[in-house]
Coordinates of C-alpha atoms in Angstrom, one line a residue:
X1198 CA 7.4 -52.8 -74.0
X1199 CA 5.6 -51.2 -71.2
X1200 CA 5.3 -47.4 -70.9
X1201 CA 4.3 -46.1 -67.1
X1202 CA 2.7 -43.1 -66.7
X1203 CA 4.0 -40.1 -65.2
X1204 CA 1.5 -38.3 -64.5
X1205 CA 3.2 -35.2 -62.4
X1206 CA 5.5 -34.9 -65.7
X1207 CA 2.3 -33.9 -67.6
X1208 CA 0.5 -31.9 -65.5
X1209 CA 3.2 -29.7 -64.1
X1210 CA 5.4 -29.7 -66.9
X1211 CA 9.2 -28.5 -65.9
X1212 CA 10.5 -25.4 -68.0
X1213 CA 13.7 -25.7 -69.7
X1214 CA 16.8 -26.8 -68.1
X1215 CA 19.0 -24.1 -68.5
X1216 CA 21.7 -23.5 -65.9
X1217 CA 20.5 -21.3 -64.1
X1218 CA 17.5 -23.6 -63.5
X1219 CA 20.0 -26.3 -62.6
X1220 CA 21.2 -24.5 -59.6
X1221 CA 17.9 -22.7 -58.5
X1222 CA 16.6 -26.3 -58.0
X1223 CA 19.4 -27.5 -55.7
X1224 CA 19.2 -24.5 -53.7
X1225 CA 15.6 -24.8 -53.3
X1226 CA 15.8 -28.7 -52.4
X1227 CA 19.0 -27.7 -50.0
X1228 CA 17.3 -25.2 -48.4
X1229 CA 14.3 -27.5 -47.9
X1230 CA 16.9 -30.0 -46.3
X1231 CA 18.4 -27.3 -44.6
X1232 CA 15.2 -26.5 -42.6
X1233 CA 14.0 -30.2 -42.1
X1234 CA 18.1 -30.2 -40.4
X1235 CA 17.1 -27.2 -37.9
X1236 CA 14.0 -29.1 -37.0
X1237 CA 15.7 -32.7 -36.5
X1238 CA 18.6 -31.0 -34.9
X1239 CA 17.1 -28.7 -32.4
X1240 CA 16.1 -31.5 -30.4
X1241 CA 19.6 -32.2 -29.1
X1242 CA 20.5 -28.7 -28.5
X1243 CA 17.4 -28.0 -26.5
X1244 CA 17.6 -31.0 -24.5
X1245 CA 19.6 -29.9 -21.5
X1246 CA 16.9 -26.9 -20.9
X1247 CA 14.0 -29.9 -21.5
X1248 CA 15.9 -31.9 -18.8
X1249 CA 15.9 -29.0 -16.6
X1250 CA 11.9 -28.4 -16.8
X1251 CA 10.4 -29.9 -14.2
X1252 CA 7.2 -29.4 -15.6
X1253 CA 7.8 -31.9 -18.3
X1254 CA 8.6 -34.7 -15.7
X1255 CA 11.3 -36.1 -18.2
X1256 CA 14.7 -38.3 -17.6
X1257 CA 17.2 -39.3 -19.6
X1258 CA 15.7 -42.4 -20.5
X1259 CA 12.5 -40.8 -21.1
X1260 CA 14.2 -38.1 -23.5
X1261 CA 16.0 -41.2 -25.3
X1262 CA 12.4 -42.3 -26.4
X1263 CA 11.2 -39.1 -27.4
X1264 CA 14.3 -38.4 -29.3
X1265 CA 13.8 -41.6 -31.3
X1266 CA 10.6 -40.8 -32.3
X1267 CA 11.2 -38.1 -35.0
X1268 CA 13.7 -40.7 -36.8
X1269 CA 10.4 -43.5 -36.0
X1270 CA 8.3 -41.4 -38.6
X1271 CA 11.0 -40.6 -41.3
X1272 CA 11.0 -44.3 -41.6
X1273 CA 8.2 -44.2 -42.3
X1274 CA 8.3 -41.1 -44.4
X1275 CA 10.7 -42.3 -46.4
X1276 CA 9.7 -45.7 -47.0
X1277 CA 6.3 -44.6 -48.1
X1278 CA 6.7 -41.2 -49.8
X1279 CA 9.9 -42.6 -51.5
X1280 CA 7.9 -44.6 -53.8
X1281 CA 5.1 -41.7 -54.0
X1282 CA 7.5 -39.5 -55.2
X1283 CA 8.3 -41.4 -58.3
X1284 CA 4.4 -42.2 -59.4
X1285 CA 3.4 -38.7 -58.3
X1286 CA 5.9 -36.3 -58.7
X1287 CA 9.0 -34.9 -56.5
X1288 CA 7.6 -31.6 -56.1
X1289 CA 3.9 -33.1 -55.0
X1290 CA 6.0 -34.9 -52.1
X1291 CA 8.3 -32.0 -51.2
X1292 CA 5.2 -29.5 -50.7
X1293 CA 3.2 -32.1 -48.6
X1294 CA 5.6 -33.5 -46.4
X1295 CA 7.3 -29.8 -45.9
X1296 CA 3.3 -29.0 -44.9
X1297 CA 3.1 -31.9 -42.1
X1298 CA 6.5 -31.3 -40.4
X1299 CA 6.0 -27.3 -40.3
X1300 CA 2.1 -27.9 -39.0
X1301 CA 4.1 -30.9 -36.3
X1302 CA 6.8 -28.7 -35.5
X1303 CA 5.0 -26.0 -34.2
X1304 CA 2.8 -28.6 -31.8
X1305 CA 6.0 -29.2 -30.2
X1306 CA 6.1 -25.7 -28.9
X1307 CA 2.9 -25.6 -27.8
X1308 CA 2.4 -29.2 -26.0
X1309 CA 2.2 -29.7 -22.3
X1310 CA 3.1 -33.3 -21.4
X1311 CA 5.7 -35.9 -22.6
X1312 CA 3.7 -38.0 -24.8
X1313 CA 2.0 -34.7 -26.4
X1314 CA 5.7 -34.0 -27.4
X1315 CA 6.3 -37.7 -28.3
X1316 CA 3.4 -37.3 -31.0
X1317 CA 4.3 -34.0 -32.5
X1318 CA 7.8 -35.4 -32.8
X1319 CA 6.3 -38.6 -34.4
X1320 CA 4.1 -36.7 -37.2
X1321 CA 7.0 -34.1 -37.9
X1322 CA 9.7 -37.2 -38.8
X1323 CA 6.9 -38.4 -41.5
X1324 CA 7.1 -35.6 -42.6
X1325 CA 11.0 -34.9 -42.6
X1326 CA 11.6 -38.6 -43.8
X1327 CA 9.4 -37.7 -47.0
X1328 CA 11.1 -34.5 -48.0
X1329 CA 14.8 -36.0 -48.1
X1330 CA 14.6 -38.5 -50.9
X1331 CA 11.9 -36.7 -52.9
X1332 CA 14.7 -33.6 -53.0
X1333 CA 17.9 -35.8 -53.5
X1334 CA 16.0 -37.5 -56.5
X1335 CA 14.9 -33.7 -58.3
X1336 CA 18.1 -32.3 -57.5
X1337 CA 19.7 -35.1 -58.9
X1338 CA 17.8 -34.8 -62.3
X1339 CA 18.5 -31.3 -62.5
X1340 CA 22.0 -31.9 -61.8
X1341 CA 24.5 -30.7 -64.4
X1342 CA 26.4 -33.2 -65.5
X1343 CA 29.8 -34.9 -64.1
X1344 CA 28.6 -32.7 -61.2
X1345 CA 25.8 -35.9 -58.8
X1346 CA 28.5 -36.4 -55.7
X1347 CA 29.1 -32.6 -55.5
X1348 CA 24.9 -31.9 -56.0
X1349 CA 24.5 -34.6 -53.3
X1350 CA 26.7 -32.8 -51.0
X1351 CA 25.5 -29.4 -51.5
X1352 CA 21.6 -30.6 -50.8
X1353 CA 22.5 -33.0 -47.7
X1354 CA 24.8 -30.6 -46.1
X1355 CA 21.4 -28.5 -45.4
X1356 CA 21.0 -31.1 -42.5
X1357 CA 24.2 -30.3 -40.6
X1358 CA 23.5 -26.2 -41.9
X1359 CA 20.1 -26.6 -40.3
X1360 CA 22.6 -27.9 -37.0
X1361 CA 24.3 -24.8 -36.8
X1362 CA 21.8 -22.4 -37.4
X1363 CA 19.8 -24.5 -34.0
X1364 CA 23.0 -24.4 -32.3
X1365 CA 24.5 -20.7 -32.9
X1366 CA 20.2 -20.2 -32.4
X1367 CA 20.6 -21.9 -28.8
X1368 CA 23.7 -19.9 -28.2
X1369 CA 22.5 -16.6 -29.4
X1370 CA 19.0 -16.4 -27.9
X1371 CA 18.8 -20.3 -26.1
X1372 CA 17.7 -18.6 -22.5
X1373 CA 15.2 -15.7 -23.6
X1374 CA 13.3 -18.2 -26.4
X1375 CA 13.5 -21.5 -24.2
X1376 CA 13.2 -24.5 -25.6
X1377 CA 9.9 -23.7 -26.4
X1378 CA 11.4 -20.6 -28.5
X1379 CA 13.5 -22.8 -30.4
X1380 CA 11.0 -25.0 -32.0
X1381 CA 8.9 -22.1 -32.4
X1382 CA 12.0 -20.0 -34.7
X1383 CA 12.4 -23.7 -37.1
X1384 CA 8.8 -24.0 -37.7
X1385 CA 8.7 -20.4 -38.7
X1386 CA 11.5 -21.1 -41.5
X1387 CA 10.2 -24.4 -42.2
X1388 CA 6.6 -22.2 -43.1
X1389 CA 8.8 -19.4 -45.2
X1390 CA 10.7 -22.1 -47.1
X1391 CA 7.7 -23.9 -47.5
X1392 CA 5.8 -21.1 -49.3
X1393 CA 9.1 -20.1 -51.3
X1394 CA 9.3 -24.1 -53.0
X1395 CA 5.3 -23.9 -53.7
X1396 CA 5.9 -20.7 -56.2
X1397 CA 9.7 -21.4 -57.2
X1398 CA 9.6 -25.2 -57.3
X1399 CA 9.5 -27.1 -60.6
X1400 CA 8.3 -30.8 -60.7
X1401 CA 10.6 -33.4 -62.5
X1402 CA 10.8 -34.9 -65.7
X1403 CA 12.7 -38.4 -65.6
X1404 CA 15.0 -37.4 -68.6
X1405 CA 18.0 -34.6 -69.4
X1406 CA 17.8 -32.7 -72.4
X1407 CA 20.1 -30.5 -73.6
X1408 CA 19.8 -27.0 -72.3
X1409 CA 17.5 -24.9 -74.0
X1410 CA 15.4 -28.0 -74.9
X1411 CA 11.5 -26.7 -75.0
X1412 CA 8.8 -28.0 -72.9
X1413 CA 7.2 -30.2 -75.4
X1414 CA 10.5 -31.9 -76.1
X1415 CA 11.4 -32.3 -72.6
X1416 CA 7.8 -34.0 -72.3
X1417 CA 8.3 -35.8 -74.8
X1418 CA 11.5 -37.1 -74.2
X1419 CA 10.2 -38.2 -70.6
X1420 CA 7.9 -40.7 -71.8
X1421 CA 10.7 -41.9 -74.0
X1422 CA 12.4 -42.5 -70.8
X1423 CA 10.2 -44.5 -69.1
X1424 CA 10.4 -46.9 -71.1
X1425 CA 11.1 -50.3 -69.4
X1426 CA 14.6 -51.6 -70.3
X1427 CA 15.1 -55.5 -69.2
X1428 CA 18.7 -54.6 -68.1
X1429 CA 17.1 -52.2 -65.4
X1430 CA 15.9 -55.3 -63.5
X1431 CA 12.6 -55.4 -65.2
X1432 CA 10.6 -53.2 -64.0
X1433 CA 10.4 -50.0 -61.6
X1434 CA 10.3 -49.4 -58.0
X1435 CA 10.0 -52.1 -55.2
X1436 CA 10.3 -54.9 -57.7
X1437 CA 13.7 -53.2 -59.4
X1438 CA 15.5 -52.8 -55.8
X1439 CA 14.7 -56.0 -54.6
X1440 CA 15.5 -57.8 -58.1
X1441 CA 18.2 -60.2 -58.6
X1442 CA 21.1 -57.8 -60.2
X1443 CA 20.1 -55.2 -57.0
X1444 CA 18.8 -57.6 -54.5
X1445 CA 22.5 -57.6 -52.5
X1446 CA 23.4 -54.1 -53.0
X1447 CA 20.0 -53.3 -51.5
X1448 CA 20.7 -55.4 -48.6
X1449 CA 23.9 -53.9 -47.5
X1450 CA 23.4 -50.2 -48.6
X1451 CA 19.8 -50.5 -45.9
X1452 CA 22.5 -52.2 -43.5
X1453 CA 25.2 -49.4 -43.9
X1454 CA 22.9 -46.4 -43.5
X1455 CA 21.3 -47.9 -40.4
X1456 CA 25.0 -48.7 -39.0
X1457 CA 25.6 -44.5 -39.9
X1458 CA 22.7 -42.5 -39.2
X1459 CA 23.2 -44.0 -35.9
X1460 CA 26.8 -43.1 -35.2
X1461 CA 25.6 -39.2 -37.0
X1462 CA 22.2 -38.7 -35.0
X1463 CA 23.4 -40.0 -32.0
X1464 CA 26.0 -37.6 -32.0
X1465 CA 23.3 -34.8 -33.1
X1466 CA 21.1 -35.8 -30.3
X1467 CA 23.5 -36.8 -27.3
X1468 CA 26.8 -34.4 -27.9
X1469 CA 25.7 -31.6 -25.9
X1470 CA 24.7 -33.3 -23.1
X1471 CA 27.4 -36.1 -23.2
X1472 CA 30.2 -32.8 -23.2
X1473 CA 27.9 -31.5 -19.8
X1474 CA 28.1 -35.1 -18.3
X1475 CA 32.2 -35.2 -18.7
X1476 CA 31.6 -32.0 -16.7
X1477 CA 32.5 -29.3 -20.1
X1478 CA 30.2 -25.8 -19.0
X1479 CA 26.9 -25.4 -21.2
X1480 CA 28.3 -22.8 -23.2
X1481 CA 31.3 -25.1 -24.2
X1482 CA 29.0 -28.1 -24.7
X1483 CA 27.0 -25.9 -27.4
X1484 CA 30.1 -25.4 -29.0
X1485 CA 30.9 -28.9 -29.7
X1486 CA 27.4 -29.5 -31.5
X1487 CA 28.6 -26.2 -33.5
X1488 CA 31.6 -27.5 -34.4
X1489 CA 30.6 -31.1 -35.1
X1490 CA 28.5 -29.4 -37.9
X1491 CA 30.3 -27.3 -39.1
X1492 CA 33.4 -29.8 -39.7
X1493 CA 30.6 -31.7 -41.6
X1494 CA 29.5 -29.1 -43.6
X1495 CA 33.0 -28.0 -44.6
X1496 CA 34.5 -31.3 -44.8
X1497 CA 31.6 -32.6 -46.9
X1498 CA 32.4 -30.4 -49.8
X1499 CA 36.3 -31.7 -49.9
X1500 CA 35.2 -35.0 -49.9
X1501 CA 32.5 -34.3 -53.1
X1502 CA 34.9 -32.7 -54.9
X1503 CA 37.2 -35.8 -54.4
X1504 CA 34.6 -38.4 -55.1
X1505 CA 33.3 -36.9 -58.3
X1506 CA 37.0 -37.5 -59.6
X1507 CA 37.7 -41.3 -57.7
X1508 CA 33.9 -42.1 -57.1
X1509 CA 31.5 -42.6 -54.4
X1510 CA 33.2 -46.2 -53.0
X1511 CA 36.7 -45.1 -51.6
X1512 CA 35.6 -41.8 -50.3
X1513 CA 32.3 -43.5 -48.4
X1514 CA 34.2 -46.1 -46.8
X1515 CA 36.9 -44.1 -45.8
X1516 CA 34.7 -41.3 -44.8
X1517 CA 32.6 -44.0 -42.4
X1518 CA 36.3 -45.3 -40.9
X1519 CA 37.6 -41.5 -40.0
X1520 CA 34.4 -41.0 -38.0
X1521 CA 34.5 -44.2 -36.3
X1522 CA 38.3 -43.4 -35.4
X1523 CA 37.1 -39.6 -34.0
X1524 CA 34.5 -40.5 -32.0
X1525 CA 36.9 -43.0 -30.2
X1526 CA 39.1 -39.8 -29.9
X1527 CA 35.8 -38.1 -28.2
X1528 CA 35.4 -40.5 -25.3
X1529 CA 38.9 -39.7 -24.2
X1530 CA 38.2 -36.3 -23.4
X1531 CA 40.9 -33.7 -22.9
X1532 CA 41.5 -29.8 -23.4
X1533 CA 38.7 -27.8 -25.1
X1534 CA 40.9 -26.9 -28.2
X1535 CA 41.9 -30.4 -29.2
X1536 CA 38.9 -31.6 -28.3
X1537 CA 36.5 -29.5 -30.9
X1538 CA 39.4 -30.7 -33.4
X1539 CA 38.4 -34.2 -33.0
X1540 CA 34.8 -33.3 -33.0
X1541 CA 35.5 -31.3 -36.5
X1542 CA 36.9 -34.4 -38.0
X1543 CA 33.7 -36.9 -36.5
X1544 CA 31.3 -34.3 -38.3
X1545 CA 33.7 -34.6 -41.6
X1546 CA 33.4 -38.6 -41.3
X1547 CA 29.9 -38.9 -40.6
X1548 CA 28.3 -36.5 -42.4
X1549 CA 30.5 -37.5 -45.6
X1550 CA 29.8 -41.0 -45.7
X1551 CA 26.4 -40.3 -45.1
X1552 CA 26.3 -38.0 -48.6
X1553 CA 28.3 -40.0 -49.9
X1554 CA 26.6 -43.2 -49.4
X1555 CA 23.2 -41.3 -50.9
X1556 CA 25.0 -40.6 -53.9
X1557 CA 26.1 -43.9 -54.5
X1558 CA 22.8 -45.4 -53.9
X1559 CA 21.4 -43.1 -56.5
X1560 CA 23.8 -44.0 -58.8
X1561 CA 23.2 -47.8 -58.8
X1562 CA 19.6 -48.1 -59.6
X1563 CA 18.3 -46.9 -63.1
X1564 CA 16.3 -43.5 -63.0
X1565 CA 12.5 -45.0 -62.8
X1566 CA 13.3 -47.0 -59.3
X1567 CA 16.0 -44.0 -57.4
X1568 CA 14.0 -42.4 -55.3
X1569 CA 12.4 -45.9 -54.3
X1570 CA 15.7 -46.9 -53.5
X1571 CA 17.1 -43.7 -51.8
X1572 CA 13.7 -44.1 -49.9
X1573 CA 14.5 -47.8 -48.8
X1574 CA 18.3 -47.2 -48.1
X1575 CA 17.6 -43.8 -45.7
X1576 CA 13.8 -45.3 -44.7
X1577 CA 14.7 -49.1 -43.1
X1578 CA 18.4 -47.5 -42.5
X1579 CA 16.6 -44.5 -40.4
X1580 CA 16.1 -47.6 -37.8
X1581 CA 19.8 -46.8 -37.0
X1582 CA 18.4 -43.1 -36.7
X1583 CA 15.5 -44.4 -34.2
X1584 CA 18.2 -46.4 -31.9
X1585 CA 20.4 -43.8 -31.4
X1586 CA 18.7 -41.5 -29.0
X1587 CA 17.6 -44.5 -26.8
X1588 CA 20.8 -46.2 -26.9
X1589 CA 22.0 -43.0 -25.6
X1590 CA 19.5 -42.7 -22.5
X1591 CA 19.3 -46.1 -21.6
X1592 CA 23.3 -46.2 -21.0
X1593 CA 23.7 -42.5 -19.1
X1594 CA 20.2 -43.5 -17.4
X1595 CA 21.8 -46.6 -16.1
X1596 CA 25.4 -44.8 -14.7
X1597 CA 27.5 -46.3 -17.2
X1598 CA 29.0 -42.8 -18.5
X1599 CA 29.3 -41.4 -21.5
X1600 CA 32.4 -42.8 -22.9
X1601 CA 29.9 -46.1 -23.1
X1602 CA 28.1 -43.9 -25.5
X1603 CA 31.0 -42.6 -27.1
X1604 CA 32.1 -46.3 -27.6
X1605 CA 28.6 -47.5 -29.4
X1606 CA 28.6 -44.4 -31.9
X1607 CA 32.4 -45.3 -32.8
X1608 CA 31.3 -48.8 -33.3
X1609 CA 28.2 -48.2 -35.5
X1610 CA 30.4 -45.7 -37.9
X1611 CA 32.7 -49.0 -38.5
X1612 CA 30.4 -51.0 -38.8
X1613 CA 29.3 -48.6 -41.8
X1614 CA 32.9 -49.0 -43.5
X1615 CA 33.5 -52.3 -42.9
X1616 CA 30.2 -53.2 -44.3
X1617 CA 30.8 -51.1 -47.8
X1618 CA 33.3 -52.9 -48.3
X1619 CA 31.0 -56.0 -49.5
X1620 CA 29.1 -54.1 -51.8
X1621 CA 30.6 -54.9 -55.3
X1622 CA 32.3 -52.0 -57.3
X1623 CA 30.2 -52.2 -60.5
X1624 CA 26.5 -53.8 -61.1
X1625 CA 25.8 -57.1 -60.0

């Protein structure tokens, strides 16, 4: 048998997992989340006041490209801190890829032309792809038990809270702050949470003891668990996701996250100024970014609650469907009221099955190879992520509306059930 090193375990030793621990760690990692979600998110709420700039010389199509170019680097975030995080340590990844998209984040308020903008944008997605796996993997560990989907839930819900702290931010203070203003206000939380995690933060150790276990025995027991176990797929990392008893389920988990993170970031980036373009004021069109994140944040917790009892499968596929069906309900249009109602229930699906799919992932893959596979699923799916925004500005750049756009975003969420529904229920 081979043992692998964990080096992080070692050297930054975690203290013992009582219960209070437990939940200190998922509210650090959701706060971290939370603050990566104002930063994503913020784009799409300042984009009409962008637009409006004439000093930035940008059109639709041009902000489509920009967009996409935060969800370009969590690709690659993801893809290569994922691995990272499970040589080095979670905490080592969380503090240095919190660092770059604070430092990237507050280039954006300073820059003066587009592609100044387009590189910030770029640098702060590496960073943003590498905090999200690196915190679903340690909040996982510290998880209590029979509790993963609802731990999920509570840490990835810090993207859509992130969404309505930018849009109630936009709302609140949108005109005096400027766009400009509003990526200053998430790079200064992005800095205070940052500090907090660097003193708070404990790294991980790949096993659960029993609470109260001491620091030596949790040591201890985490080389005990790295221990290679031929029914794991043989080995960890790269070569366990893309081994013959994963190999499939990698395929079509990459294939479903793409298919969602478009239908959910398009939405994030394209809702307020899709509302405008079917001719809703700005004031109302804020509202609907509002309320699509809020119906995710809410809804979200329903769902984990209900797939911690049923499991991850039913409750991702028809969380994927609901959203597809909503957003078709968007591109009619209609009164205000009903209207927000629809956009509650798109935030619910999309959001949800976006969890929900993380959890699942997490649970399919033994413990030495998750955050390599949470990393691949969210890294090559983020392509979904990078497509969304210039999907978006191609089709309202070329006059064909925004019910067009409505349409694609329907089609991708799906596309996210329908493809699910091939994964197989248990282990290959």
């Amino acid at each position: 048998m081979t043992v692998e090193a964990q080096p992080s375990a070692l050297a930054h030793p975690a203290p013992p997992r009582t219960p209070a621990l437990m939940w200190a760690v998922v509210a650090l990692c959701t706060a971290a989340i939370t603050v990566e979600g104002f930063d994503l998110i913020v784009y799409g709420v300042a984009l009409p006041a962008m637009l409006a700039d004439g000093s930035l010389g940008l059109d639709k199509s041009l902000a489509g490209t920009l967009g996409s170019l935060a969800y370009a680097g969590m690709l690659v975030g993801a893809v290569v801190c994922g691995p990272l995080a499970d040589r080095l340590g979670r905490r080592r990844l969380v503090l240095a890829s919190g660092a770059v998209f604070t430092v990237f984040t507050v280039a954006c308020a300073l820059v003066t032309e587009p592609w100044q903008f387009g590189a910030a944008r770029l640098l702060a997605g590496i960073g943003m792809g590498g905090v999200m796996p690196s915190c679903v993997a340690l909040s996982k560990e510290y998880a209590p038990r029979g509790r993963s989907a609802l731990v999920a839930t509570v840490v990835l819900a810090g993207i859509p809270v992130g969404g309505v702290l930018a849009a109630l931010t936009a709302a609140a203070w949108g005109g005096p702050l400027g766009w400009r203003g509003l990526f200053g206000v998430g790079a200064a939380l992005s800095a205070i949470m940052m500090t907090a995690a660097y003193f708070l933060l404990p790294d991980s150790v790949p096993s659960r003891p029993a609470t109260g276990t001491t620091v030596r025995d949790a040591t201890r027991d985490a080389g005990r668990d790295t221990v290679r176990n031929p029914q794991d797929g043989g080995g960890t990392g790269v070569r366990t996701i893309l081994s013959g008893p994963y190999a499939r389920r990698t395929v079509l988990f990459v294939i479903a996250n793409f298919a969602v993170l478009l239908s959910w970031y398009g939405l994030n980036t394209w809702l307020t100024q899709l509302m405008r373009e079917m001719d809703y004021p700005l004031g109302s069109a804020l509202r609907f970014t509002l309320v699509l994140n809020l119906g995710a944040v809410v809804g979200s917790f329903a769902l984990a609650a209900l797939a911690d009892r049923i499991g991850p499968r039913p409750v991702t596929i028809g969380s994927a469907a609901l959203a597809g069906l909503a957003v078709l309900g968007l591109s009619q249009g209609g009164s205000t009221v009903v209207v927000l109602g629809i956009t509650a229930l798109a935030g619910v699906g999309a959001h949800s099955s976006l969890t929900m799919l993380n959890d699942w992932v997490a649970s399919s893959y033994p413990a030495t190879a998750r955050a390599t596979a949470l990393g691949w699923a969210s890294g090559f799916g983020r392509g979904g992520a990078i497509v969304a925004p210039l999907v978006g500005g191609w089709i309202l750049q070329a006059a064909l509306g925004p019910t067009v756009v409505f349409h694609v975003f329907a089609a991708a969420a799906l596309l996210c059930a329908v493809t699910l529904l091939a994964v197989p229920a248990h282990r290959d």
